mmCIF file of C-alpha atoms in Angstrom:
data_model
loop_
_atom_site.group_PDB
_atom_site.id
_atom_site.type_symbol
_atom_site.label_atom_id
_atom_site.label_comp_id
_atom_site.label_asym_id
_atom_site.label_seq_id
_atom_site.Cartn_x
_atom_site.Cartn_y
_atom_site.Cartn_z
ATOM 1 C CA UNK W 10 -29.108 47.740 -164.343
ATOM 2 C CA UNK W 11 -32.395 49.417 -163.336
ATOM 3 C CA UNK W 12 -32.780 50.805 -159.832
ATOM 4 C CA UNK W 13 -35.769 48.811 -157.651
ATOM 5 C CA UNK W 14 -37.492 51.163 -155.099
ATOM 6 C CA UNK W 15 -39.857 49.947 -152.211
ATOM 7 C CA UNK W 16 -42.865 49.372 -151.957
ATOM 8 C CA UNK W 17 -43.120 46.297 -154.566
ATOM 9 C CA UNK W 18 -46.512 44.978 -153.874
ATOM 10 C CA UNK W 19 -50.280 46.472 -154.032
ATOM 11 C CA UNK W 20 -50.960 45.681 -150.298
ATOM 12 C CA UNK W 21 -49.236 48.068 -147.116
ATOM 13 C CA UNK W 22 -45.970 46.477 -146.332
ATOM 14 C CA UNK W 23 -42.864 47.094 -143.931
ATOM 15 C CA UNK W 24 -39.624 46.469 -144.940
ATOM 16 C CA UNK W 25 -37.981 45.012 -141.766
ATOM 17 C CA UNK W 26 -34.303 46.705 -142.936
ATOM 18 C CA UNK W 27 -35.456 50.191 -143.307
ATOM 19 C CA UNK W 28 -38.578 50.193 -140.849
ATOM 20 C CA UNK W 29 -40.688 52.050 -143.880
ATOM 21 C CA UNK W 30 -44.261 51.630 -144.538
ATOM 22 C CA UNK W 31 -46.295 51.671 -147.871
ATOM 23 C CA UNK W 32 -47.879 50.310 -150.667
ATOM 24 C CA UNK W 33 -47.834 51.019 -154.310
ATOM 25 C CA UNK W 34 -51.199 51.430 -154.335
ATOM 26 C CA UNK W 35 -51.506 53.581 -151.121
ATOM 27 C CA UNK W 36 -52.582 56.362 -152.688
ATOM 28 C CA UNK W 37 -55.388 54.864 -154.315
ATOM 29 C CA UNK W 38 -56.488 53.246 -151.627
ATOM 30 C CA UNK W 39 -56.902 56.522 -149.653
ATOM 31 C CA UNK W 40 -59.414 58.369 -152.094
ATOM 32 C CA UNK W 41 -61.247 54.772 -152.859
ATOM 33 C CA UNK W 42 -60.234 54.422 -156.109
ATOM 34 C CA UNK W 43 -61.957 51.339 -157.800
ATOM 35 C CA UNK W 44 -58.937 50.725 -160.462
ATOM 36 C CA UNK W 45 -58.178 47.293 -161.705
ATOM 37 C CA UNK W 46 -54.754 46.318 -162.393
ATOM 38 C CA UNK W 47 -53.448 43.510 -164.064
ATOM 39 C CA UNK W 48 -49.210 42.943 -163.354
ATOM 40 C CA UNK W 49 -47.961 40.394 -165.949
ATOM 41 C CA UNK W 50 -44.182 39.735 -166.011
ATOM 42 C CA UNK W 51 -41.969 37.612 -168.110
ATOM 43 C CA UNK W 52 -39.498 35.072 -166.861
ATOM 44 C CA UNK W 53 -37.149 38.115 -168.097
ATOM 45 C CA UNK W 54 -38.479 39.846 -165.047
ATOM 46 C CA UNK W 55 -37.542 37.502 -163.043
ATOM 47 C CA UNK W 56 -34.150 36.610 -163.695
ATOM 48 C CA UNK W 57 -33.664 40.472 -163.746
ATOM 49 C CA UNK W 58 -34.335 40.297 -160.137
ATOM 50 C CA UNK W 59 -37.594 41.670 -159.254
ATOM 51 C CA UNK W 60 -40.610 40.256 -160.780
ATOM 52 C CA UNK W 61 -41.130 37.646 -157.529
ATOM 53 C CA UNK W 62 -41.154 40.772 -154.681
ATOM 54 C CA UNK W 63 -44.442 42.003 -156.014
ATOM 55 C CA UNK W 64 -45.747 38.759 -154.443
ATOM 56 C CA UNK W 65 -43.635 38.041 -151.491
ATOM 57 C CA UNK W 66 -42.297 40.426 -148.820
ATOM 58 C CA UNK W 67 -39.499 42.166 -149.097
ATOM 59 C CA UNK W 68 -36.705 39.988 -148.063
ATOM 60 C CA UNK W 69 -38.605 37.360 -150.108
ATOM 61 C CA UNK W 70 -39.401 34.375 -147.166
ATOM 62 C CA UNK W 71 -43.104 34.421 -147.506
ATOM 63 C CA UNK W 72 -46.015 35.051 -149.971
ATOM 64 C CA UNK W 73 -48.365 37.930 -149.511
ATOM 65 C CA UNK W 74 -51.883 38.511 -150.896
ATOM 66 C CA UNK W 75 -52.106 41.310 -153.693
ATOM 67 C CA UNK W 76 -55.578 43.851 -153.259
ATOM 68 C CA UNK W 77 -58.440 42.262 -154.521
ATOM 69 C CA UNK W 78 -58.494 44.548 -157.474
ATOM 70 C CA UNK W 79 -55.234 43.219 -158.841
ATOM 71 C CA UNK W 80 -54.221 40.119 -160.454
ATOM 72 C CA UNK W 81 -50.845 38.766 -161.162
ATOM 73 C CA UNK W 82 -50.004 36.797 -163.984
ATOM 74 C CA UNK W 83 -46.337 35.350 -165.047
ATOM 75 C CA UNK W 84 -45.878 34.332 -168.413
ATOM 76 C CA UNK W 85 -44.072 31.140 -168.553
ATOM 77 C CA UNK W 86 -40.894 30.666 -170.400
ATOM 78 C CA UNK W 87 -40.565 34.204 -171.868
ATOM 79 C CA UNK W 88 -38.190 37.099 -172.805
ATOM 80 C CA UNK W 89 -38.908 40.202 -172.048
ATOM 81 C CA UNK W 90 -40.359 41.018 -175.942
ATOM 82 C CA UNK W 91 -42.476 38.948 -177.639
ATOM 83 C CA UNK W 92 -39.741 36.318 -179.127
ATOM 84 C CA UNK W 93 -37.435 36.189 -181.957
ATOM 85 C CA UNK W 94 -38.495 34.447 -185.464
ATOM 86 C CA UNK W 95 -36.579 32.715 -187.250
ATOM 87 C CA UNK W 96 -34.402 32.020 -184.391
ATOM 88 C CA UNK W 97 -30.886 33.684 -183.844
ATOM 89 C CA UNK W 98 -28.697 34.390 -181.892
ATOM 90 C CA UNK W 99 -28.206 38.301 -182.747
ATOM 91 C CA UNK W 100 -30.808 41.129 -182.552
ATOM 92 C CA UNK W 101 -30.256 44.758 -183.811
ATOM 93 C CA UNK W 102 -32.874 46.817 -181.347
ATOM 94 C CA UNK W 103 -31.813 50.114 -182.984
ATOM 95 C CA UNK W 104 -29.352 50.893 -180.323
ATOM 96 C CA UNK W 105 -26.995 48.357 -181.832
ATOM 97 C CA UNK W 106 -26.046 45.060 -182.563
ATOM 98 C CA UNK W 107 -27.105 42.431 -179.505
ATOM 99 C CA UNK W 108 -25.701 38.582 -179.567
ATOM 100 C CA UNK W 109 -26.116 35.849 -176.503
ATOM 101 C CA UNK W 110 -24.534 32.507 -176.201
ATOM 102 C CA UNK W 111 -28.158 30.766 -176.521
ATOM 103 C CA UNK W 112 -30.361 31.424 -179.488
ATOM 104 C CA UNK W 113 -33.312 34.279 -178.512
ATOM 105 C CA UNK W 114 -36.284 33.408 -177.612
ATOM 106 C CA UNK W 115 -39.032 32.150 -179.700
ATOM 107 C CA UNK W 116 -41.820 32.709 -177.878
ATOM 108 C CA UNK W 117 -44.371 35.101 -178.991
ATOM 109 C CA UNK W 118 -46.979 35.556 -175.724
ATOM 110 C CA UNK W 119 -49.490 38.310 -177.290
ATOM 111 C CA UNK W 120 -52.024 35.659 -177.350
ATOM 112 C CA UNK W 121 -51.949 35.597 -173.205
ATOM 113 C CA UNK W 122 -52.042 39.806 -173.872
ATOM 114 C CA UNK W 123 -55.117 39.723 -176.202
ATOM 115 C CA UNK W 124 -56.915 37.539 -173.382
ATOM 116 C CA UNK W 125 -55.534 39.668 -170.152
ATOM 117 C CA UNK W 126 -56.934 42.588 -172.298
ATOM 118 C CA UNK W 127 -60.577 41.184 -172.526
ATOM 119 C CA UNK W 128 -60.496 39.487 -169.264
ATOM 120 C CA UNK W 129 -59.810 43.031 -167.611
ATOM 121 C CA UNK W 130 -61.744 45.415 -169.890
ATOM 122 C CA UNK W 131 -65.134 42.509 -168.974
ATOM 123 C CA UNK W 132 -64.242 43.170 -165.242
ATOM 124 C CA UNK W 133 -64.315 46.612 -165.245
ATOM 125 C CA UNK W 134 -67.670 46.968 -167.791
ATOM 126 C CA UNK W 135 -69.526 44.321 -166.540
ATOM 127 C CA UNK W 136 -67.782 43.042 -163.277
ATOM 128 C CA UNK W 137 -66.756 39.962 -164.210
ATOM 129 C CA UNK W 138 -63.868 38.333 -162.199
ATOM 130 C CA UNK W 139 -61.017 38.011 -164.140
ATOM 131 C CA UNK W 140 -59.616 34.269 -163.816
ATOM 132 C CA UNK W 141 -57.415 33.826 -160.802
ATOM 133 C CA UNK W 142 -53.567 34.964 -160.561
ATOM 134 C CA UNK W 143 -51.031 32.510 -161.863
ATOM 135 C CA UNK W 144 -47.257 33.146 -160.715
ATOM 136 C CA UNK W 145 -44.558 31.222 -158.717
ATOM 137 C CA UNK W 146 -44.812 30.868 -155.569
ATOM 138 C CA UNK W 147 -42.957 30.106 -152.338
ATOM 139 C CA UNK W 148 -45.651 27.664 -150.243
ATOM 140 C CA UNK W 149 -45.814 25.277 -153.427
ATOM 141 C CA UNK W 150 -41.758 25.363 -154.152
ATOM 142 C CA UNK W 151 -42.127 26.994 -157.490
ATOM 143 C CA UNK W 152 -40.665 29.827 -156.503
ATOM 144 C CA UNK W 153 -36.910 29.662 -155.822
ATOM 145 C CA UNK W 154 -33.271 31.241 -155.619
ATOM 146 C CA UNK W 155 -31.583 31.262 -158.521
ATOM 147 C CA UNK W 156 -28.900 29.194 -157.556
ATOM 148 C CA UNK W 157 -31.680 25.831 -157.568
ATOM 149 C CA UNK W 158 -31.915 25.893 -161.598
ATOM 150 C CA UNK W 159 -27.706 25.123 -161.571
ATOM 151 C CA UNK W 160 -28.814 21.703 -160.945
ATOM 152 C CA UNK W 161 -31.080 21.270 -163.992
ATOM 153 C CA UNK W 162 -29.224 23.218 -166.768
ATOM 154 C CA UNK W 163 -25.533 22.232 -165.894
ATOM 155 C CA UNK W 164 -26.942 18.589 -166.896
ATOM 156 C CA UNK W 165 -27.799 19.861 -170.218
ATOM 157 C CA UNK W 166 -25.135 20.190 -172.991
ATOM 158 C CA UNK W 167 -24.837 24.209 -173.774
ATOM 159 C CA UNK W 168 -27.348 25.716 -171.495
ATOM 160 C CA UNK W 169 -24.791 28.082 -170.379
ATOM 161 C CA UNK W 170 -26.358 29.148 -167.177
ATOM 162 C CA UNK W 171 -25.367 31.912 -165.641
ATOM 163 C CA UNK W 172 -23.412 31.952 -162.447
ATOM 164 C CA UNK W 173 -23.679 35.907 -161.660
ATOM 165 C CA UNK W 174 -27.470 37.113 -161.520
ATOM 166 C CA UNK W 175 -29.023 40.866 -161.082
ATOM 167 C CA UNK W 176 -29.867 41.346 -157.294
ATOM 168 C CA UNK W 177 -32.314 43.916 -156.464
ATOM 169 C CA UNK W 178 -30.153 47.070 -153.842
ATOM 170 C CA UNK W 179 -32.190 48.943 -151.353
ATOM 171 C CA UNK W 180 -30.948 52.238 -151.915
ATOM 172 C CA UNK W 181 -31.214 55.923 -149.668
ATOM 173 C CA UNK W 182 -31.743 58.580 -152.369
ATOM 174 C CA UNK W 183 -32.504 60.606 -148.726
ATOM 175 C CA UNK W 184 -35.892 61.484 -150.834
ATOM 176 C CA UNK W 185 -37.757 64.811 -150.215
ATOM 177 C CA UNK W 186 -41.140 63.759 -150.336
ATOM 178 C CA UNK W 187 -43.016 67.187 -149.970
ATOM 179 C CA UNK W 188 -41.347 67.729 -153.527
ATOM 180 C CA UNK W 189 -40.781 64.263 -154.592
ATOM 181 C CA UNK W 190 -36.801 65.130 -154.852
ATOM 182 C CA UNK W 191 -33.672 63.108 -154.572
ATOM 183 C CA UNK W 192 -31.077 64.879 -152.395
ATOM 184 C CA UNK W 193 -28.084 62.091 -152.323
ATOM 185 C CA UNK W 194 -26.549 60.601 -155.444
ATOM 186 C CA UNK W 195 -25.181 58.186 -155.261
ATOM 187 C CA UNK W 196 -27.220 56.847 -153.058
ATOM 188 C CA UNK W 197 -26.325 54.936 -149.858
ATOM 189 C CA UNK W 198 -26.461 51.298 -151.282
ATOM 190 C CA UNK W 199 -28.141 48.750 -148.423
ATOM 191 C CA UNK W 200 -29.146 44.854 -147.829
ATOM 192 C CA UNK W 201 -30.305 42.893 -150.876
ATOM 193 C CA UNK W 202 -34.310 42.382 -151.367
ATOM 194 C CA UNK W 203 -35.204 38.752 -151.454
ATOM 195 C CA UNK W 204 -35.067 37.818 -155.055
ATOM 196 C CA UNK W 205 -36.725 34.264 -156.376
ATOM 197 C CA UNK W 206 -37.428 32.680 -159.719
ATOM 198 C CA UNK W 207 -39.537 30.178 -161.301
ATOM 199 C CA UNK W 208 -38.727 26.647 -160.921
ATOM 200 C CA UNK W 209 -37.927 24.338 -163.886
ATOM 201 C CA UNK W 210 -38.386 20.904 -164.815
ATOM 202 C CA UNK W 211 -36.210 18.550 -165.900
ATOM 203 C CA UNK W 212 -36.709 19.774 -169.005
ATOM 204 C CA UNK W 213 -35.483 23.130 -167.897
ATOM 205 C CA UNK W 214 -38.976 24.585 -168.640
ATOM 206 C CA UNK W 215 -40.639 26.656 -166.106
ATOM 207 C CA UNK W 216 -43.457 24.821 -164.015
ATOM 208 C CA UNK W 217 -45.730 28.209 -162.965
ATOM 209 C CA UNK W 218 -47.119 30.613 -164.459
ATOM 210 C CA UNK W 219 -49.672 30.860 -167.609
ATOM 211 C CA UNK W 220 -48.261 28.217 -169.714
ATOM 212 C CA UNK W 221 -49.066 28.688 -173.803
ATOM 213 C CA UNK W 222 -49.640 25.152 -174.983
ATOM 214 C CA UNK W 223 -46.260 25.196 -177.020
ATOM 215 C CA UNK W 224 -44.585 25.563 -174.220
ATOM 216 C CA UNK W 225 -46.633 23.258 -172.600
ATOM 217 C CA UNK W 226 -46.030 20.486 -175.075
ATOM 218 C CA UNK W 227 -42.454 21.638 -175.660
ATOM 219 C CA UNK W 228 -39.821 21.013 -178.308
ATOM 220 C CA UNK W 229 -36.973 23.308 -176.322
ATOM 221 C CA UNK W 230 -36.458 24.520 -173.230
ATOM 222 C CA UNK W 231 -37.552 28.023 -173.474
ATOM 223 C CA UNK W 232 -35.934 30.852 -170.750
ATOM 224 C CA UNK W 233 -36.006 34.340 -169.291
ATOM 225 C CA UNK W 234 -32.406 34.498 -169.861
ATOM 226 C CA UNK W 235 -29.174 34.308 -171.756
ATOM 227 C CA UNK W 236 -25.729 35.354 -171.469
ATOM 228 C CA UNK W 237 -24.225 38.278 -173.395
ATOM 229 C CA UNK W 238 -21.958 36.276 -175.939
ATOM 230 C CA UNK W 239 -17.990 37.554 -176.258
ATOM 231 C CA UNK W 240 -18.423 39.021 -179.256
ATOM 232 C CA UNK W 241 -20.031 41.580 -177.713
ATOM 233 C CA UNK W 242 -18.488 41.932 -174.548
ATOM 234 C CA UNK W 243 -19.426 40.600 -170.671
ATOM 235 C CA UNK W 244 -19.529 36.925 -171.372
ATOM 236 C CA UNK W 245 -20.615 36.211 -167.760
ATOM 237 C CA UNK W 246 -22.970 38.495 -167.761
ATOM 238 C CA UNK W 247 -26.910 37.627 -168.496
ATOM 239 C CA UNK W 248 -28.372 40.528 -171.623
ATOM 240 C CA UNK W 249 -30.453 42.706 -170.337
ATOM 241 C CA UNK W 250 -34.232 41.233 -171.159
ATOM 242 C CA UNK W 251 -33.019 38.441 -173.504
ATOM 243 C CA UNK W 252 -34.739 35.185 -172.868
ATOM 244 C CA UNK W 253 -33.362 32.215 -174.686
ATOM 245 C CA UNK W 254 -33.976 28.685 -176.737
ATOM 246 C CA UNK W 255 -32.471 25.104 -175.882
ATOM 247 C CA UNK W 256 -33.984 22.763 -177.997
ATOM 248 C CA UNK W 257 -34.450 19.167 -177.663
ATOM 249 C CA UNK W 258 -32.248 16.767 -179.799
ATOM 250 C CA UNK W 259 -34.381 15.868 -183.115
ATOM 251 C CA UNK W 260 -33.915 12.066 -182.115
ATOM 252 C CA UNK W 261 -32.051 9.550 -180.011
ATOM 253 C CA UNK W 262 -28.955 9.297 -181.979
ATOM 254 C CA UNK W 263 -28.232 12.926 -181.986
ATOM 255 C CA UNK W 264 -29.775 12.906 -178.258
ATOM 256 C CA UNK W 265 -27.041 10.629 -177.079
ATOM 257 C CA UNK W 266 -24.278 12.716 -179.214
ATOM 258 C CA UNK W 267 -24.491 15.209 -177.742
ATOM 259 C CA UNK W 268 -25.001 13.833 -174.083
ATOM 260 C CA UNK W 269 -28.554 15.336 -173.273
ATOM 261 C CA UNK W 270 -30.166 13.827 -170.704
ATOM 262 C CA UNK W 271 -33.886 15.436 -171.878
ATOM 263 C CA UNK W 272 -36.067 12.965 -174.234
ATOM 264 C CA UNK W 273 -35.586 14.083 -177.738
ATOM 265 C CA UNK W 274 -37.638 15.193 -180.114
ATOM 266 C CA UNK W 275 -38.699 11.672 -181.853
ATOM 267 C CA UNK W 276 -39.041 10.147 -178.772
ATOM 268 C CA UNK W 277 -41.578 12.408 -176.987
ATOM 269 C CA UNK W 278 -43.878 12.278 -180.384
ATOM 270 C CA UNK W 279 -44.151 9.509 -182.598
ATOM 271 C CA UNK W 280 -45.709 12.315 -185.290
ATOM 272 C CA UNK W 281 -46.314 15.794 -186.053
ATOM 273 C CA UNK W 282 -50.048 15.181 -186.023
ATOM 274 C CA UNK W 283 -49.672 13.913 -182.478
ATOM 275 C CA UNK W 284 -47.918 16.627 -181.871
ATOM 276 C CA UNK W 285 -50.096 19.751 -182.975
ATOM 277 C CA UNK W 286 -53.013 17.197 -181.439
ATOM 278 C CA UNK W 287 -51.312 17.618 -177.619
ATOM 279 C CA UNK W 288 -50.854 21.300 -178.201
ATOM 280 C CA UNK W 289 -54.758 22.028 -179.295
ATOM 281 C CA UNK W 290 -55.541 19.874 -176.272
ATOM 282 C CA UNK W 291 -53.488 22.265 -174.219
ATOM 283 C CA UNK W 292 -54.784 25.203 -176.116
ATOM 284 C CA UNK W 293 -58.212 24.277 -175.310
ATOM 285 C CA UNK W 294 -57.810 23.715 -171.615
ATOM 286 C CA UNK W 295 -56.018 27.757 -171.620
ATOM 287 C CA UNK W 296 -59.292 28.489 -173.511
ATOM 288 C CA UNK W 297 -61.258 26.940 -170.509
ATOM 289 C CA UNK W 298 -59.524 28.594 -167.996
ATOM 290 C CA UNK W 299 -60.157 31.707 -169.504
ATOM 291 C CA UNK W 300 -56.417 32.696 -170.137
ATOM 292 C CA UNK W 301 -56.612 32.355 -174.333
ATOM 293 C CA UNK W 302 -59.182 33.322 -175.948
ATOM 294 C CA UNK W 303 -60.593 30.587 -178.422
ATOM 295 C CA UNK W 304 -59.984 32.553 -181.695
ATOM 296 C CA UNK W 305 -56.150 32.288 -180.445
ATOM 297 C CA UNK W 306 -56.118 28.518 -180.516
ATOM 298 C CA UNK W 307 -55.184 28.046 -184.091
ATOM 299 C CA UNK W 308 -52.646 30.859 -183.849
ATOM 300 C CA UNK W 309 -51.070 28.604 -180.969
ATOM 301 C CA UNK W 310 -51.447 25.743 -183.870
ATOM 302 C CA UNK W 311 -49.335 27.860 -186.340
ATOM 303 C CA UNK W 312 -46.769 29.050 -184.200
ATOM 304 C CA UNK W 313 -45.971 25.180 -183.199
ATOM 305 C CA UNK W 314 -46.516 23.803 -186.603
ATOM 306 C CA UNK W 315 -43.451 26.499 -187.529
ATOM 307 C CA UNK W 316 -41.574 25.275 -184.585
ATOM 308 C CA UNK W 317 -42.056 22.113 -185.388
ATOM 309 C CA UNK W 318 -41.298 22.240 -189.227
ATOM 310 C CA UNK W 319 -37.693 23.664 -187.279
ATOM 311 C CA UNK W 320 -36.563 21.988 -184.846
ATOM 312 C CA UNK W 321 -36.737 18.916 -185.803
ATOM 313 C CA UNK W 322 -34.481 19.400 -189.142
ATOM 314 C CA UNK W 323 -31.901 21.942 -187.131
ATOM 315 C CA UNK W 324 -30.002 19.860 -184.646
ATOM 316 C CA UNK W 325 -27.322 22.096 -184.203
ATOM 317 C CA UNK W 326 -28.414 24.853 -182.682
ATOM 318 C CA UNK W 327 -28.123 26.368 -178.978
#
């Protein structure tokens, strides 16, 4: 697993365990640097532990304010890549043959890149404010341990949620600052940092975040995890930046086959043209808000046209 260091966030905080004080952006802040930053995470992020602690302190009780030159933006319902087509359970990433218990992630988010791109490259040529950060949160509940989501995906047939999660170590590499050197390895291993995760619906989609319109007007459940499958080893254990797929029965019958509770399919849309209709509506309102850009609405369109043309004549995967 990776190694998380303090500071997290953009703003000067103290971590109440260790006593230390900083920011990550301390030392722009002290020669007055004007850079914009834009942080976007996937749910993969967060489910590996420490997406949520660059917006809440450190032991991850309360939100904090980022610096007015950063914004924060979670993509909703995303792996750590941008998604798997056609969908599988098994990747090869070079470094070998990967496999999870839940198919991979469909999800392709480089429309919300394309219009994080423009939104920041306008704010730092012509000043315009970028649109407002998007990301769970603790005051509104959508931000939450990871032990909350048991409740939702044990209800649905095959989730396969996992029971052991990544927890973010304070660790004492007894650092040498004057020559930015580690001087203990291993390191002295301390307290967790507060770790949280987007809530989910009963669907077992996320509810903050940017939201892409087929997520939005979902056919699956769509997640920043998945557990390693036996084949490959660690069954209890979620794969490193996988995000996974749980689609929605096709239609009642196989619905109540199989025992899940969510609507399916045929019952959510009486068409496919009502169908692609709700996700340009939700494409549009994205466009409004400034976090698509309008040329990306009919690639939304395609990518849930595909999705559609899928899942509703494959009711057997998971």
């Amino acid at each position: 697993m990776l190694t998380q260091l303090f500071p997290f966030a953009s703003v000067t905080q103290t971590d109440p365990e260790t006593g230390v004080t900083d920011s990550l952006h301390r030392r722009l802040d002290e020669r007055g640097s004007d850079l914009r930053v834009f942080y976007t995470n996937t749910s993969a992020e967060y489910h590996r532990g420490d997406a949520s602690l660059i917006h809440t302190d450190p032991d991850g009780t309360t939100d904090i304010d980022h610096s007015p030159n950063v914004r924060i933006y979670h993509f909703t319902g995303t792996e750590h890549g941008t998604g798997t087509w056609p969908p599988t359970d098994t990747s090869d990433s070079g470094e070998g043959i990967s496999r999870t218990q839940n198919i991979r992630s469909v999800i392709d988010y480089a429309p919300l890149l394309r219009a994080c791109l423009e939104n920041l490259d306008r704010w730092v040529a012509e000043g315009v404010e970028p649109p407002p950060s998007k990301h769970p949160r603790i005051d509104d509940g959508t931000a939450v341990p990871t032990r909350k989501l048991r409740d939702t995906y044990d209800t649905i047939p095959g989730s396969n949620y996992p029971r052991r999660h990544p927890l973010p170590h304070r660790r004492n590499y007894a650092l040498r600052e004057d020559v930015e050197q580690v001087t203990k390895l291993p390191p002295d291993m301390g307290k967790v940092f507060g770790s949280l995760v987007p809530d989910v619906d009963s669907d077992g989609n996320e509810v903050a975040g940017i939201t892409l319109p087929e997520i939005a007007v979902p056919l699956a459940a769509h997640t920043g995890w998945s557990l390693r499958h036996p084949d490959i080893g660690g069954d209890t254990q979620p794969l490193m930046f996988a995000g996974g797929t749980i689609p929605f029965a096709p239609d009642e019958e196989a619905r109540e086959s199989s025992g899940d509770p969510r609507p399916s399919i045929a019952e959510r849309y009486s068409s496919k043209d009502e169908y692609l209709s709700r996700v340009r509506h939700a494409a549009v309102e994205l466009v409004k808000q400034r976090y698509l850009l309008e040329q990306d609405i009919s690639v939304c369109l395609q990518q849930a046209a595909k999705y559609w043309d899928h899942f509703t004549t494959n009711s057997d995967e998971s």
